[in-house]
Backbone as a chain_set.jsonl record, in Angstrom:
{"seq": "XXXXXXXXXXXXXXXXXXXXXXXXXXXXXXXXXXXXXXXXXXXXXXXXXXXXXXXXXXXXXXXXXXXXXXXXXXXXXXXXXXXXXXXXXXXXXXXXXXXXXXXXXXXXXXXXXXXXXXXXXXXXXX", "coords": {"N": [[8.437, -4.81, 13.216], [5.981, -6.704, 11.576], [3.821, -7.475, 8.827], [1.383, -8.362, 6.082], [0.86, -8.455, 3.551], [-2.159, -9.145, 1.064], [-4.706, -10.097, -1.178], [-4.058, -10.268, -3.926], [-4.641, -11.299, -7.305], [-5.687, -12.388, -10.142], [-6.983, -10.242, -12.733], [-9.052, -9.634, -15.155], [-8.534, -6.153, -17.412], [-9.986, -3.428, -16.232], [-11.663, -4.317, -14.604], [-12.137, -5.0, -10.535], [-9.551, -4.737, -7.833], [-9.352, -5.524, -4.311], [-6.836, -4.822, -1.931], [-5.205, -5.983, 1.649], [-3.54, -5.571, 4.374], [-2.264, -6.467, 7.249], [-0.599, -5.2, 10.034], [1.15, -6.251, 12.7], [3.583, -6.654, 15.53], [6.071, -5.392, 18.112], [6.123, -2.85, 18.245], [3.36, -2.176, 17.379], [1.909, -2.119, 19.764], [0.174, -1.276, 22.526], [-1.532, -0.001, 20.738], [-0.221, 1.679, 18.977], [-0.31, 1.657, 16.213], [-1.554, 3.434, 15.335], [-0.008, 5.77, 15.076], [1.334, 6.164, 12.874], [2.54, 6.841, 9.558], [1.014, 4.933, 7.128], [1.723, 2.756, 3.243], [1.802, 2.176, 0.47], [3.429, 0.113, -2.209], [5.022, -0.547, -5.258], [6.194, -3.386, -7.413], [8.03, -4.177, -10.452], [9.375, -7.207, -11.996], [12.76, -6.43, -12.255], [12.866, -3.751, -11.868], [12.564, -0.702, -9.555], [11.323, -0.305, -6.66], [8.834, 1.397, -6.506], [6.502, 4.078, -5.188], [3.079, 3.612, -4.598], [0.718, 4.879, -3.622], [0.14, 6.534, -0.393], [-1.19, 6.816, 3.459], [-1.079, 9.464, 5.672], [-0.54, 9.443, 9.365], [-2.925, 11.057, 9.942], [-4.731, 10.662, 8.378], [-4.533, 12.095, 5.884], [-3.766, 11.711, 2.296], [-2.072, 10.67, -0.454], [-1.694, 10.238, -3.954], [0.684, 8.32, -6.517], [0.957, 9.451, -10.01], [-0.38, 7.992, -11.925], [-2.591, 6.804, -11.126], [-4.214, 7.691, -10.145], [-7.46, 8.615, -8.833], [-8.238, 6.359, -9.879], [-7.521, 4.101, -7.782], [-8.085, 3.764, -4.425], [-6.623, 5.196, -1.178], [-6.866, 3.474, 2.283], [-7.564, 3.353, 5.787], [-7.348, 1.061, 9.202], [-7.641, 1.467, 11.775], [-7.805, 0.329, 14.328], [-8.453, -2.315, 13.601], [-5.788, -2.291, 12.929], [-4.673, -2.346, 10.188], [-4.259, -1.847, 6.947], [-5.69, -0.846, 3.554], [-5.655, -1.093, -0.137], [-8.095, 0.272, -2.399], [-8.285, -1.175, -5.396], [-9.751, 0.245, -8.488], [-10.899, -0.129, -12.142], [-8.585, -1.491, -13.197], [-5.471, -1.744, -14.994], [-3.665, -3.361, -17.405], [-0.98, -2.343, -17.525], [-0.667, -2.092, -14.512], [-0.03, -4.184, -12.991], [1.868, -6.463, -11.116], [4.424, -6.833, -8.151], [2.891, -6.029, -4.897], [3.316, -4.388, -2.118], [3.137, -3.493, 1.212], [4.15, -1.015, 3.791], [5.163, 0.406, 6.466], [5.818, 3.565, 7.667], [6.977, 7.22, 8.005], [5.256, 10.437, 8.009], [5.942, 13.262, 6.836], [6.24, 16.691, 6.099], [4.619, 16.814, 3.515], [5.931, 14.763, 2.733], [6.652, 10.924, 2.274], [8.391, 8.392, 4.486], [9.559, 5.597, 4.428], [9.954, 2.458, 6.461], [12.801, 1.045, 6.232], [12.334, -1.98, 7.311], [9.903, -3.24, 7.412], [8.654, -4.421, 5.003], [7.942, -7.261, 4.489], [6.262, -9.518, 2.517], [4.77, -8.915, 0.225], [1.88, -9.087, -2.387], [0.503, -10.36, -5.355], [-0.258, -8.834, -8.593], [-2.215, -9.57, -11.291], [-3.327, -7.871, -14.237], [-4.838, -8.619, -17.243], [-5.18, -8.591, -20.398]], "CA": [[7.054, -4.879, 12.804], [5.721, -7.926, 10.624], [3.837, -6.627, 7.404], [1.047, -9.625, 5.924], [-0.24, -8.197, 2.602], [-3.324, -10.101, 0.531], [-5.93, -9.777, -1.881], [-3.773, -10.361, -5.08], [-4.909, -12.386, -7.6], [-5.687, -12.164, -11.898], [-8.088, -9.909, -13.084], [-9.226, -8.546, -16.539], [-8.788, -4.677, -17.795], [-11.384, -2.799, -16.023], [-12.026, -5.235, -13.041], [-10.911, -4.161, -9.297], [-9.371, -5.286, -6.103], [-8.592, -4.579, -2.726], [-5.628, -5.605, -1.12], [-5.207, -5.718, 2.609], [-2.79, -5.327, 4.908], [-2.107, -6.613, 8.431], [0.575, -4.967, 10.972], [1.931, -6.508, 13.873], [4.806, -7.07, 16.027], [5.667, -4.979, 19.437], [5.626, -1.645, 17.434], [2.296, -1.858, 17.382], [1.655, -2.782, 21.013], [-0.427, -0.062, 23.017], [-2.283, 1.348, 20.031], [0.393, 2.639, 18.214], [-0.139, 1.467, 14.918], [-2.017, 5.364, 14.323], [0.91, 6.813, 14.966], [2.327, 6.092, 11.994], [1.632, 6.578, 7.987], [1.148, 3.279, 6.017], [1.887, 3.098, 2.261], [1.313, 0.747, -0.557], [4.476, 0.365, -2.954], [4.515, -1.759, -6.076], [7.545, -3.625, -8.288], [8.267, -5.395, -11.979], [11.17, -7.711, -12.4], [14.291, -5.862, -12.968], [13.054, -2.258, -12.192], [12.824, -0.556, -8.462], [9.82, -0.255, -5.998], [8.398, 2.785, -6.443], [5.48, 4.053, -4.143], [2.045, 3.655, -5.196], [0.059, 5.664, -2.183], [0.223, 6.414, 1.087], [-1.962, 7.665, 4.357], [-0.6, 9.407, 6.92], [-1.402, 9.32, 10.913], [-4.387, 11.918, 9.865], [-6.092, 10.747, 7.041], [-3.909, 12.338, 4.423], [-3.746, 10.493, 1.002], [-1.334, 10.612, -1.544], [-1.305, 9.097, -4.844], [1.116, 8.647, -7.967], [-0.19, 10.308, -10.748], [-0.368, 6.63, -12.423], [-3.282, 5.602, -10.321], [-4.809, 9.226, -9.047], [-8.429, 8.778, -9.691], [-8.804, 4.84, -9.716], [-6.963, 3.163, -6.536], [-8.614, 4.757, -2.787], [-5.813, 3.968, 0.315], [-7.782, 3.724, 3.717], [-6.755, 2.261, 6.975], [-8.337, 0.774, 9.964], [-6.614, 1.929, 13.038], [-8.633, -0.964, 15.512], [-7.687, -3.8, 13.024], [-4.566, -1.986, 12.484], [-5.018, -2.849, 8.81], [-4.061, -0.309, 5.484], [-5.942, -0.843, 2.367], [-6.036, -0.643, -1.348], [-8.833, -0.381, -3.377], [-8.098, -0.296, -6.859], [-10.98, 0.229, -9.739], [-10.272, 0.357, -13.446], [-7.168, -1.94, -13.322], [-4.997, -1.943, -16.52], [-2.234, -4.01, -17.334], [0.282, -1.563, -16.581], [-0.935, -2.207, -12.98], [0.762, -5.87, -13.348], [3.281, -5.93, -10.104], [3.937, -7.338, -7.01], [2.346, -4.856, -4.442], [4.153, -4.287, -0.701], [2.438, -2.285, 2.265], [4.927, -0.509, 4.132], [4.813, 0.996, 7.907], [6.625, 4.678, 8.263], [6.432, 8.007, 8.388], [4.912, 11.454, 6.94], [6.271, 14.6, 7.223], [6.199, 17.731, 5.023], [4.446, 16.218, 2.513], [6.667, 13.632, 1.913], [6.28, 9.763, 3.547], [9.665, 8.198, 4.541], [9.548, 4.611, 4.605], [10.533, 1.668, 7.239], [13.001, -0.228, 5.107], [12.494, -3.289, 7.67], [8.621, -3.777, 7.261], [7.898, -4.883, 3.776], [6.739, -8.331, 3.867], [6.286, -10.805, 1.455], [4.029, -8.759, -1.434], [1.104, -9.785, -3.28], [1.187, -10.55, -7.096], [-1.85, -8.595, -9.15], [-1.719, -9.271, -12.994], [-4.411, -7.598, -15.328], [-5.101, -9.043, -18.413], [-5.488, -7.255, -21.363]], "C": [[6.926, -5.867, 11.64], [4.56, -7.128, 9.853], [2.95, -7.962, 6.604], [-0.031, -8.918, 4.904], [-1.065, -9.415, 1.759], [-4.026, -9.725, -0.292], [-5.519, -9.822, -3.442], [-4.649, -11.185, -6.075], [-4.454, -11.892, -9.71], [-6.62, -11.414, -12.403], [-7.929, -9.4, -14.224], [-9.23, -7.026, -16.48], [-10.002, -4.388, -17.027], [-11.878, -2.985, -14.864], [-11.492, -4.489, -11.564], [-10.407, -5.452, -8.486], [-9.091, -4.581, -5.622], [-8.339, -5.795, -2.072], [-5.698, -5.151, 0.092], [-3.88, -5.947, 3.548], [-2.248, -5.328, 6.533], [-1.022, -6.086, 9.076], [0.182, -5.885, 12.334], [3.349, -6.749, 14.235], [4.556, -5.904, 17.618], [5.578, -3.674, 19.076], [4.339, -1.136, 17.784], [1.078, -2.392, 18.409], [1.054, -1.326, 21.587], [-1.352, 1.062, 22.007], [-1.459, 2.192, 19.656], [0.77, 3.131, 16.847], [-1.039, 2.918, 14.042], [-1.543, 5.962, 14.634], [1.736, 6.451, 14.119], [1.767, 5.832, 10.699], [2.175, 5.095, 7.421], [1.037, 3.934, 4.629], [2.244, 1.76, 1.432], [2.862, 1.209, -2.055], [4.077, -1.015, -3.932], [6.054, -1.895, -7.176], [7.331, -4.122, -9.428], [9.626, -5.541, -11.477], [12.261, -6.698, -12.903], [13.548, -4.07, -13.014], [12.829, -2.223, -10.049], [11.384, -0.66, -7.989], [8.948, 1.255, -5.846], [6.828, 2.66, -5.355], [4.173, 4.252, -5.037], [0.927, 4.856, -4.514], [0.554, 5.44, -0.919], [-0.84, 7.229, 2.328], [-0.997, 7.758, 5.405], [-1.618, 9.2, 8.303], [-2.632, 9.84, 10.823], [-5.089, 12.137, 8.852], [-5.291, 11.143, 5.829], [-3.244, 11.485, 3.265], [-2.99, 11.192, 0.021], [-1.086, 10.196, -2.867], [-0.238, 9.611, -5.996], [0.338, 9.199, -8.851], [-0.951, 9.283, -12.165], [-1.885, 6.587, -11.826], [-4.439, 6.574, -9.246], [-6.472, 9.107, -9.634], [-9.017, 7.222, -9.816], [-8.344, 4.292, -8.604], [-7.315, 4.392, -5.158], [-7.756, 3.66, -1.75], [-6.853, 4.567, 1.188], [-7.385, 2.99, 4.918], [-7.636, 2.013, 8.279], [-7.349, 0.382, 11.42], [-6.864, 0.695, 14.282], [-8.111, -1.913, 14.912], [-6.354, -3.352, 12.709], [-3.675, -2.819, 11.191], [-4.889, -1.505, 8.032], [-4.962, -1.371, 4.613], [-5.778, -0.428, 0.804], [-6.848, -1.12, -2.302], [-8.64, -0.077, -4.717], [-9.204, -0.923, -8.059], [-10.307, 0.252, -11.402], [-9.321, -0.122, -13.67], [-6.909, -1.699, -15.0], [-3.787, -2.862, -16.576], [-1.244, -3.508, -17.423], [0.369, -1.545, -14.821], [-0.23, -3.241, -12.55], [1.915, -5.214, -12.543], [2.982, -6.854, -9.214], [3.8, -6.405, -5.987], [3.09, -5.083, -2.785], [3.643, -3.185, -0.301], [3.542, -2.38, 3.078], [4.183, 0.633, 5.639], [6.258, 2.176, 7.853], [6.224, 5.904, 8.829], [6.136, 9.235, 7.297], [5.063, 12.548, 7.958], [6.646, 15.931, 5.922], [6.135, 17.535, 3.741], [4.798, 15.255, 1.997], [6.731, 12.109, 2.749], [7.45, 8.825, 3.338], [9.644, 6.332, 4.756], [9.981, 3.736, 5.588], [11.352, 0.372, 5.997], [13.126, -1.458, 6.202], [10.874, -3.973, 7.937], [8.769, -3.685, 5.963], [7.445, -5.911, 3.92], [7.212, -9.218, 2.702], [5.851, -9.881, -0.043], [3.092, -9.683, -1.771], [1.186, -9.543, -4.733], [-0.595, -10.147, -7.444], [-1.343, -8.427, -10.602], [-3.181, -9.226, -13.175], [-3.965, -8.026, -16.878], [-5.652, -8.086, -19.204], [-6.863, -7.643, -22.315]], "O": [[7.781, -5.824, 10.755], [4.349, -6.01, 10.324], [3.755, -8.863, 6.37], [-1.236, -8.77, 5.108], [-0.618, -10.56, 1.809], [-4.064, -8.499, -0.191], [-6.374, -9.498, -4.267], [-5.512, -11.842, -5.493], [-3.482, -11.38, -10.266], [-7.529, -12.202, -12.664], [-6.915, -8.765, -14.515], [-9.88, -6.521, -15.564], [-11.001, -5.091, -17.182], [-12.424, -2.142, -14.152], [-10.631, -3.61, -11.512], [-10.724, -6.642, -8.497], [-8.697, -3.439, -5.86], [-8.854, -6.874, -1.779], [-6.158, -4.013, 0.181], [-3.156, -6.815, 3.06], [-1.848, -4.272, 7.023], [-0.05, -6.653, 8.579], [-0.943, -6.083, 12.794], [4.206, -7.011, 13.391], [3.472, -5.623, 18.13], [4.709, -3.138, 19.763], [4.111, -0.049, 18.315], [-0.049, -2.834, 18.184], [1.482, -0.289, 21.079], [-1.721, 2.221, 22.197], [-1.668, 3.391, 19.842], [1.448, 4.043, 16.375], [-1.138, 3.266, 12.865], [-2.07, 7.068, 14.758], [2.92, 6.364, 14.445], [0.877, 5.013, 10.472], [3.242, 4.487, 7.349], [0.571, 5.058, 4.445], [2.788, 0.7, 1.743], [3.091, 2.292, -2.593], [3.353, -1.987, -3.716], [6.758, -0.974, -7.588], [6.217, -4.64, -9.514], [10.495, -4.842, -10.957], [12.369, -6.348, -14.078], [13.687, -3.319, -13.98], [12.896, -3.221, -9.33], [10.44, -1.009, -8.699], [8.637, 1.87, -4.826], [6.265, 1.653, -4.925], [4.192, 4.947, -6.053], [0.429, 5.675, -5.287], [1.187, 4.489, -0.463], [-1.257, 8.335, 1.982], [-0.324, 6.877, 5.94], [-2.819, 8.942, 8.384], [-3.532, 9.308, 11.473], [-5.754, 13.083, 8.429], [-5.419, 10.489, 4.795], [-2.305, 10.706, 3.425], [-3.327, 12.331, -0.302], [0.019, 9.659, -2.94], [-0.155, 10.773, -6.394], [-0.844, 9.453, -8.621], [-1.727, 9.655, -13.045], [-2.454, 5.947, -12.71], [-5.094, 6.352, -8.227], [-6.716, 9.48, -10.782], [-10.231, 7.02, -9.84], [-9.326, 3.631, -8.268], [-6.875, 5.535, -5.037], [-7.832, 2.458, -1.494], [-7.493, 5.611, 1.061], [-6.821, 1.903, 4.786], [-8.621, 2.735, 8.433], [-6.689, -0.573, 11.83], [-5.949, 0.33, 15.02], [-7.239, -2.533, 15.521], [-5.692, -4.204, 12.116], [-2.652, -3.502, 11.158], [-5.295, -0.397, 8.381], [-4.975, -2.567, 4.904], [-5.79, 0.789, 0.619], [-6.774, -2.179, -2.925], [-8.78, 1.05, -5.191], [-9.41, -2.088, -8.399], [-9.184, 0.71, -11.615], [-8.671, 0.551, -14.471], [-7.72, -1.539, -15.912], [-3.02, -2.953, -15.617], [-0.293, -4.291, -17.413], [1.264, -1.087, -14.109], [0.27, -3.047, -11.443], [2.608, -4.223, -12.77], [1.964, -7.543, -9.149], [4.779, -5.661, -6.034], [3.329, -6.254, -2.488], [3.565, -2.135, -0.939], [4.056, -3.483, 3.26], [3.154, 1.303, 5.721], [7.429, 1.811, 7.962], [5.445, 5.997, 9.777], [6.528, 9.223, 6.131], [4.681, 12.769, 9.107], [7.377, 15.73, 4.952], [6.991, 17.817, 2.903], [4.284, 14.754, 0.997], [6.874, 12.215, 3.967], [7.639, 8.403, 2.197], [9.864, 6.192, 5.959], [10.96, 4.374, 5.978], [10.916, -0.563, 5.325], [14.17, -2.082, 6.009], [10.698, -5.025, 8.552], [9.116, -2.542, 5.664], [6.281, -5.931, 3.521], [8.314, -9.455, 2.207], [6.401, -10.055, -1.13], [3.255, -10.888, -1.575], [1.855, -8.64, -5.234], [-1.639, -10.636, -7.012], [-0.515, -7.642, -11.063], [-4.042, -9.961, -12.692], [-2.917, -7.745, -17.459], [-6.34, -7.103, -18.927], [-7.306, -6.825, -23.12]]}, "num_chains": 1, "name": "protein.A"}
C-alpha cells in the first residue's frame, strides 16, 4: 500500500491545518480501504514516532492526550482518504506528520510498518 500525506506547511500559535492523506496500491482494490483503521503519527529529529490519532474501520477515534481537544481524525472511505484537522496549533506541534494504514483491536491500533510514506513537515511559530 502507497501512503501520499499533504497539507503541511508554517503556521503561527493558534492557527490550524488539515493534513490529508491518500491510500493506494492493490490493498485497497475492491473497496477495502474500510476495512482497515488509519492513523496519523508524528516525529522530531533524534526522538521516535509516536502516534498522534487514529480511526478505526467504525468510526472510533483515539487521541494522545497532547492533542485531545484540538486535532479531529476523519476519513473518507470513497476517496479512501484519512484526515487531520488540527486547531489551536502550538509549537510543540512542530514535526514531521506520517499517516499510517493498519489495524484496531481491543482498543489498541497496531500499525503497518510498510505504509508510511514520505511525511509532511508542520512548524508553528511561536
Amino acid at each position: 500500500v502507497q501512503l501520499q500525506a499533504s497539507g503541511g506547511g508554517l503556521v503561527q500559535a493558534g492557527e490550524s491545518l488539515k493534513l490529508s492523506c491518500a491510500a493506494s496500491g492493490d490493498l485497497m482494490a475492491g473497496g477495502r480501504f474500510n476495512l482497515y483503521a488509519l492513523a496519523w503519527y508524528r516525529q522530531t529529529p533524534g526522538k521516535q514516532r509516536d502516534l498522534v490519532a487514529f480511526i478505526s474501520n467504525i468510526g472510533t477515534t483515539i487521541y494522545t492526550d497532547s492533542v485531545q481537544g484540538r486535532f479531529t481524525i476523519s476519513r473518507d472511505n470513497v476517496k479512501q482518504k484519512v484526515y487531520l484537522q488540527m486547531d489551536n496549533l502550538k509549537p510543540e506541534d512542530t514535526a514531521v506528520y506520517f499517516c499510517n494504514i493498519g489495524q484496531y483491536a481491543s482498543g489498541s491500533y497496531y500499525p503497518n510498518s510498510d505504509s508510511w510514506g514520505q511525511g509532511t513537515q508542520v512548524t508553528v511559530s511561536s
